[in-house]
mmCIF file of C-alpha atoms in Angstrom:
data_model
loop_
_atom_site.group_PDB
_atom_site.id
_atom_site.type_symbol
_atom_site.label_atom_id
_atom_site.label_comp_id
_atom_site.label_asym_id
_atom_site.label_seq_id
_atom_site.Cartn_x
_atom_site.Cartn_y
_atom_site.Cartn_z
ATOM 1 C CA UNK O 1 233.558 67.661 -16.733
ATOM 2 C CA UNK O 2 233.077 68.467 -13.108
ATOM 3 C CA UNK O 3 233.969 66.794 -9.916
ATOM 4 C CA UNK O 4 231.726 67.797 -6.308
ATOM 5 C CA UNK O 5 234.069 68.298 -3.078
ATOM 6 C CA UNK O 6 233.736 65.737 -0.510
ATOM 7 C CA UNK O 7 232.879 68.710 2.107
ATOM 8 C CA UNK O 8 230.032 69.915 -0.370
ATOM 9 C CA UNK O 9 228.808 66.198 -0.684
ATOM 10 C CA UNK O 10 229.161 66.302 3.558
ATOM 11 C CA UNK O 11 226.938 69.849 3.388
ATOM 12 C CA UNK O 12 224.337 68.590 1.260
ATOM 13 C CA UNK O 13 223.850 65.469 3.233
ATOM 14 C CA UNK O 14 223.617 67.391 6.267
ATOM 15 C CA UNK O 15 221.035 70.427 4.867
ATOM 16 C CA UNK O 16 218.928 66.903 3.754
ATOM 17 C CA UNK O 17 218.714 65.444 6.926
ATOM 18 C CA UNK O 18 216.317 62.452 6.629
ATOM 19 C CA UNK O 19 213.223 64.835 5.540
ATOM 20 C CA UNK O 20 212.652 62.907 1.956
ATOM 21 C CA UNK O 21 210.424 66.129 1.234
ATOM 22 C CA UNK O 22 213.528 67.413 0.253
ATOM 23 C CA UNK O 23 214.476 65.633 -2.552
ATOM 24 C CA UNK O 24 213.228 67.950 -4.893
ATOM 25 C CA UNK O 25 214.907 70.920 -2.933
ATOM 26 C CA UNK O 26 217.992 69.529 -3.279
ATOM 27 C CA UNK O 27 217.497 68.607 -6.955
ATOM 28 C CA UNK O 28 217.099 72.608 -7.654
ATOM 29 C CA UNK O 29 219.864 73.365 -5.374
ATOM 30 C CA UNK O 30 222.353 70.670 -7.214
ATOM 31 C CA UNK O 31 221.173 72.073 -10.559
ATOM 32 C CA UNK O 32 221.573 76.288 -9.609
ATOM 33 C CA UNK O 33 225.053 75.157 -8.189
ATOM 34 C CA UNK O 34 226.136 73.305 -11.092
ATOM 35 C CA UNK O 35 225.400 76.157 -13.457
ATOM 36 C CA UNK O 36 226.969 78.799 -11.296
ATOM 37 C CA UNK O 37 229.952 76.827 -11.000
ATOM 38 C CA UNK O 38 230.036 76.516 -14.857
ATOM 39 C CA UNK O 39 230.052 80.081 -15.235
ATOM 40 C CA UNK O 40 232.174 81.103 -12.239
ATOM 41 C CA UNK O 41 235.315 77.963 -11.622
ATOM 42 C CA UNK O 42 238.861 78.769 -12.383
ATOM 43 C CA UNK O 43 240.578 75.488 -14.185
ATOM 44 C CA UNK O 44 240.529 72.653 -12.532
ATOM 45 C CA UNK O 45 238.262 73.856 -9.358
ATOM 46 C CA UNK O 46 235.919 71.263 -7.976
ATOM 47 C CA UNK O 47 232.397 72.639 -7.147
ATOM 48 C CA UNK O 48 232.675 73.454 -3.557
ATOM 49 C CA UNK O 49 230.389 74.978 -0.779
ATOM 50 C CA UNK O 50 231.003 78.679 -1.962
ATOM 51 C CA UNK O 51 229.452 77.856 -4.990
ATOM 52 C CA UNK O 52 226.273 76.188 -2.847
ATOM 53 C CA UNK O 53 226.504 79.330 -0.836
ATOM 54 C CA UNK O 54 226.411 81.391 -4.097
ATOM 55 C CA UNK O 55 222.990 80.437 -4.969
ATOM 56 C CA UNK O 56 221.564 80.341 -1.514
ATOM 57 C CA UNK O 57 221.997 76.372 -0.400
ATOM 58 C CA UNK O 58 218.946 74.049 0.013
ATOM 59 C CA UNK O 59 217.347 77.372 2.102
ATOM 60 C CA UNK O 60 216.944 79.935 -0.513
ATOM 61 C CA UNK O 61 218.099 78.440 -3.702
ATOM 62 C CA UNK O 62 214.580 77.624 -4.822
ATOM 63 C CA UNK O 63 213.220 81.362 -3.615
ATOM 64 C CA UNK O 64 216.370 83.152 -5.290
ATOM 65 C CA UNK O 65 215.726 81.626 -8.566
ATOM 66 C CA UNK O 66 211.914 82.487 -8.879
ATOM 67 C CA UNK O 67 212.655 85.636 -7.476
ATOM 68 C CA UNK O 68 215.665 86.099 -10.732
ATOM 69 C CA UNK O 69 212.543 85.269 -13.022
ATOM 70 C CA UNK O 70 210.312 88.153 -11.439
ATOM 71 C CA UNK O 71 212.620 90.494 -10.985
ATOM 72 C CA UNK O 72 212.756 90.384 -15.057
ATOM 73 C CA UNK O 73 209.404 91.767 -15.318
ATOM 74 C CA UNK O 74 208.062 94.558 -16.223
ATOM 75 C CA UNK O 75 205.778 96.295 -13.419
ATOM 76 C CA UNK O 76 202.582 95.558 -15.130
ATOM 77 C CA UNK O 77 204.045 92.233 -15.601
ATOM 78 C CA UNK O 78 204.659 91.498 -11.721
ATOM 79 C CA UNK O 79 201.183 92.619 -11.134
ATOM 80 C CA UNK O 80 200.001 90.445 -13.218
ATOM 81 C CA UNK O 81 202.469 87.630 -11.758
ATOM 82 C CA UNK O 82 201.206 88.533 -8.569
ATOM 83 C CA UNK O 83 197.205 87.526 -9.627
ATOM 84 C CA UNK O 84 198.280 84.858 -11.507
ATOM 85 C CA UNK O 85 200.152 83.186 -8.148
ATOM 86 C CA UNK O 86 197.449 84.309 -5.925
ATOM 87 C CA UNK O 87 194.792 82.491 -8.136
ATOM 88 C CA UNK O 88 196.716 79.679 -8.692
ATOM 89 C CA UNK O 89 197.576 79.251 -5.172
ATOM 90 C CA UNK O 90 195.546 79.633 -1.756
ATOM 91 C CA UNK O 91 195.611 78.788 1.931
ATOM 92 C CA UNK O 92 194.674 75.122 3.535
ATOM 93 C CA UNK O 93 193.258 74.536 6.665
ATOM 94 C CA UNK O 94 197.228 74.214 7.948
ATOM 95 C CA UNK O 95 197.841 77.660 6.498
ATOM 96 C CA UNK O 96 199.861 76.517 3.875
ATOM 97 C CA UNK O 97 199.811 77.419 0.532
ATOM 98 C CA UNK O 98 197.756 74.473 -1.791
ATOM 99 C CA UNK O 99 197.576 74.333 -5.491
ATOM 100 C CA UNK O 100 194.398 75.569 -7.426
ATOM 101 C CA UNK O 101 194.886 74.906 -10.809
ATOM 102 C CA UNK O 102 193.631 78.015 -12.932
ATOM 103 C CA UNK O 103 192.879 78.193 -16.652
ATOM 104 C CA UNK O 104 194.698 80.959 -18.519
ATOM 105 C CA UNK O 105 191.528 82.897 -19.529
ATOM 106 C CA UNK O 106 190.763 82.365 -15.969
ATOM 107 C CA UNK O 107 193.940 84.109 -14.871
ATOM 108 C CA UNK O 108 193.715 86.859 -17.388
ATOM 109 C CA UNK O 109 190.096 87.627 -16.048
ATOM 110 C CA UNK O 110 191.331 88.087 -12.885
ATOM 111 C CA UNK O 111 194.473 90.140 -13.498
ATOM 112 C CA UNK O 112 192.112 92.408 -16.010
ATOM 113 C CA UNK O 113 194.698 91.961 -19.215
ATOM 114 C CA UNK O 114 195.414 90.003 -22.140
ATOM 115 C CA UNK O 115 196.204 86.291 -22.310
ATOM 116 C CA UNK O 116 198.812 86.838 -24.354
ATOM 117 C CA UNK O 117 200.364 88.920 -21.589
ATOM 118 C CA UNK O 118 199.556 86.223 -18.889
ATOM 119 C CA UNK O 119 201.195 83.902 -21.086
ATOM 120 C CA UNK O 120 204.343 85.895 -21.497
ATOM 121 C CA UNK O 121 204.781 85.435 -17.858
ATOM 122 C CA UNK O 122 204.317 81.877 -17.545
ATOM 123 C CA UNK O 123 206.731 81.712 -20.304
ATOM 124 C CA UNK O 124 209.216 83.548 -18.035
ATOM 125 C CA UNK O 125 208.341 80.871 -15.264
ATOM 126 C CA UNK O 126 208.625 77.581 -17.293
ATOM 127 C CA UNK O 127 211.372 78.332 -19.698
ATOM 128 C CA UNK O 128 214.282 75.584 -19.583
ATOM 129 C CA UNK O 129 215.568 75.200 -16.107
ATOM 130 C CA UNK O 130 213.465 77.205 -14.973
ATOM 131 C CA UNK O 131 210.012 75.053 -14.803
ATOM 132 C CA UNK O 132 208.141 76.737 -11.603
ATOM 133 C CA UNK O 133 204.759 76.179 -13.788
ATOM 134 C CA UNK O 134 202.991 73.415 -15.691
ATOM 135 C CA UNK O 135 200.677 72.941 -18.756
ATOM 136 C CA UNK O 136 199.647 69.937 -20.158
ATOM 137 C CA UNK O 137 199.957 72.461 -23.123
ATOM 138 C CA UNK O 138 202.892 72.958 -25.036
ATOM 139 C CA UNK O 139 201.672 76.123 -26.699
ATOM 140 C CA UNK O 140 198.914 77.751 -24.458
ATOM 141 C CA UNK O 141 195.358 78.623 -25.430
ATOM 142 C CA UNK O 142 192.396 79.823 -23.402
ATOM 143 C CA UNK O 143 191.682 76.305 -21.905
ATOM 144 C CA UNK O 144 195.215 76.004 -20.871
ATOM 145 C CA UNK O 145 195.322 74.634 -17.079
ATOM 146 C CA UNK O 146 198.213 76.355 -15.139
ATOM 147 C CA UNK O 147 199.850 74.803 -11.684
ATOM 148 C CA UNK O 148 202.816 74.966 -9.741
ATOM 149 C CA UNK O 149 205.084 72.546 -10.823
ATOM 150 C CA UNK O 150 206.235 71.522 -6.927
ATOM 151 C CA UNK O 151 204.163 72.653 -3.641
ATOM 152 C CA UNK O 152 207.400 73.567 -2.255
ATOM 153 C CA UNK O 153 207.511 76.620 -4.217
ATOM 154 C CA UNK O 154 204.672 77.452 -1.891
ATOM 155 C CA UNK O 155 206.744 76.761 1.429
ATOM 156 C CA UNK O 156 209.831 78.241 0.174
ATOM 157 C CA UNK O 157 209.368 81.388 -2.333
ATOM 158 C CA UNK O 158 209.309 83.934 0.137
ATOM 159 C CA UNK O 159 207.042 86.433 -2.201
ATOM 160 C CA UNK O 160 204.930 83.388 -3.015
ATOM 161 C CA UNK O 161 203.961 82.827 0.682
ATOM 162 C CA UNK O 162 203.405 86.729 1.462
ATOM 163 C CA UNK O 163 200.858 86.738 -1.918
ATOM 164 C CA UNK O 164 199.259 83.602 -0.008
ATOM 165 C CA UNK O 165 198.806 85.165 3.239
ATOM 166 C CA UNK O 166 197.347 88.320 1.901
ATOM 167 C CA UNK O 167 194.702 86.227 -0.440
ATOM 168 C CA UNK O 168 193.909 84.363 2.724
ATOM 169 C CA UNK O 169 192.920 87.933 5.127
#
């Protein structure tokens, strides 16, 4: 059982401003500060803004986390992170990143390899608290449609909108 500061409540109002957009930023920011705090309070320690500041506030919280799940790949793996994000992702007319929905045999085309080794790293990027990707599929196959799960990964996963700005030159 946890209890959330009244200045953390005060800094999480405050990094929301009125920008409903947001919500879903602050979602993932709640949930990677609850599970830090879990594994880091002492007693009876209320989760606080160190703990917020831990996982990189509303800011960076989002780009930290699918930045954790790359950095667990394997080199061949990032490359073929890498195509899969560039293909399922590309640049709108207001040079931000828009979804493109990609089927896995598409994505393993592209990226040259396996599907089974595509879908190893949408695993890695849709596992429990982690859900960066979507399928309508619970186990993938060939015809298996791949997105991003919230355009904001595109605005705020810093490798994400490098990858986006190179596809676009």
């Amino acid at each position: 059982k946890g209890k959330i500061s009244e200045k953390l409540v005060n800094e999480l109002l405050n990094d929301l401003g009125d920008n409903p957009d947001q919500l879903p930023i602050l979602q993932h920011a709640l949930m990677r500060t609850w599970d830090f705090w879990v594994s880091h309070h002492r007693g009876n320690e209320q989760m606080d803004v160190e703990h917020y500041d831990s996982i990189g506030r509303m800011e960076k919280a989002l780009s930290n986390h699918a930045n954790e799940a790359y950095n667990e790949l394997t080199p061949d793996e990032k490359r073929i992170c890498e195509n899969m994000f560039k293909t399922i992702t590309e640049r709108g007319n207001d040079n931000r990143g828009i979804r493109h929905p990609s089927s896995l045999k598409e994505i393993a085309a592209i990226s040259n390899t396996e599907e089974e080794k595509v879908a190893k790293v949408i695993d890695r990027f849709k596992t429990a608290g982690r859900s960066f990707l979507t399928s309508a599929d619970i186990v993938l196959n060939s015809e298996s449609i791949i997105d991003i799960s919230h355009e904001s990964l595109m605005r705020i996963w810093d490798k994400l909108k490098v990858w986006v700005e190179e596809e676009a030159l």
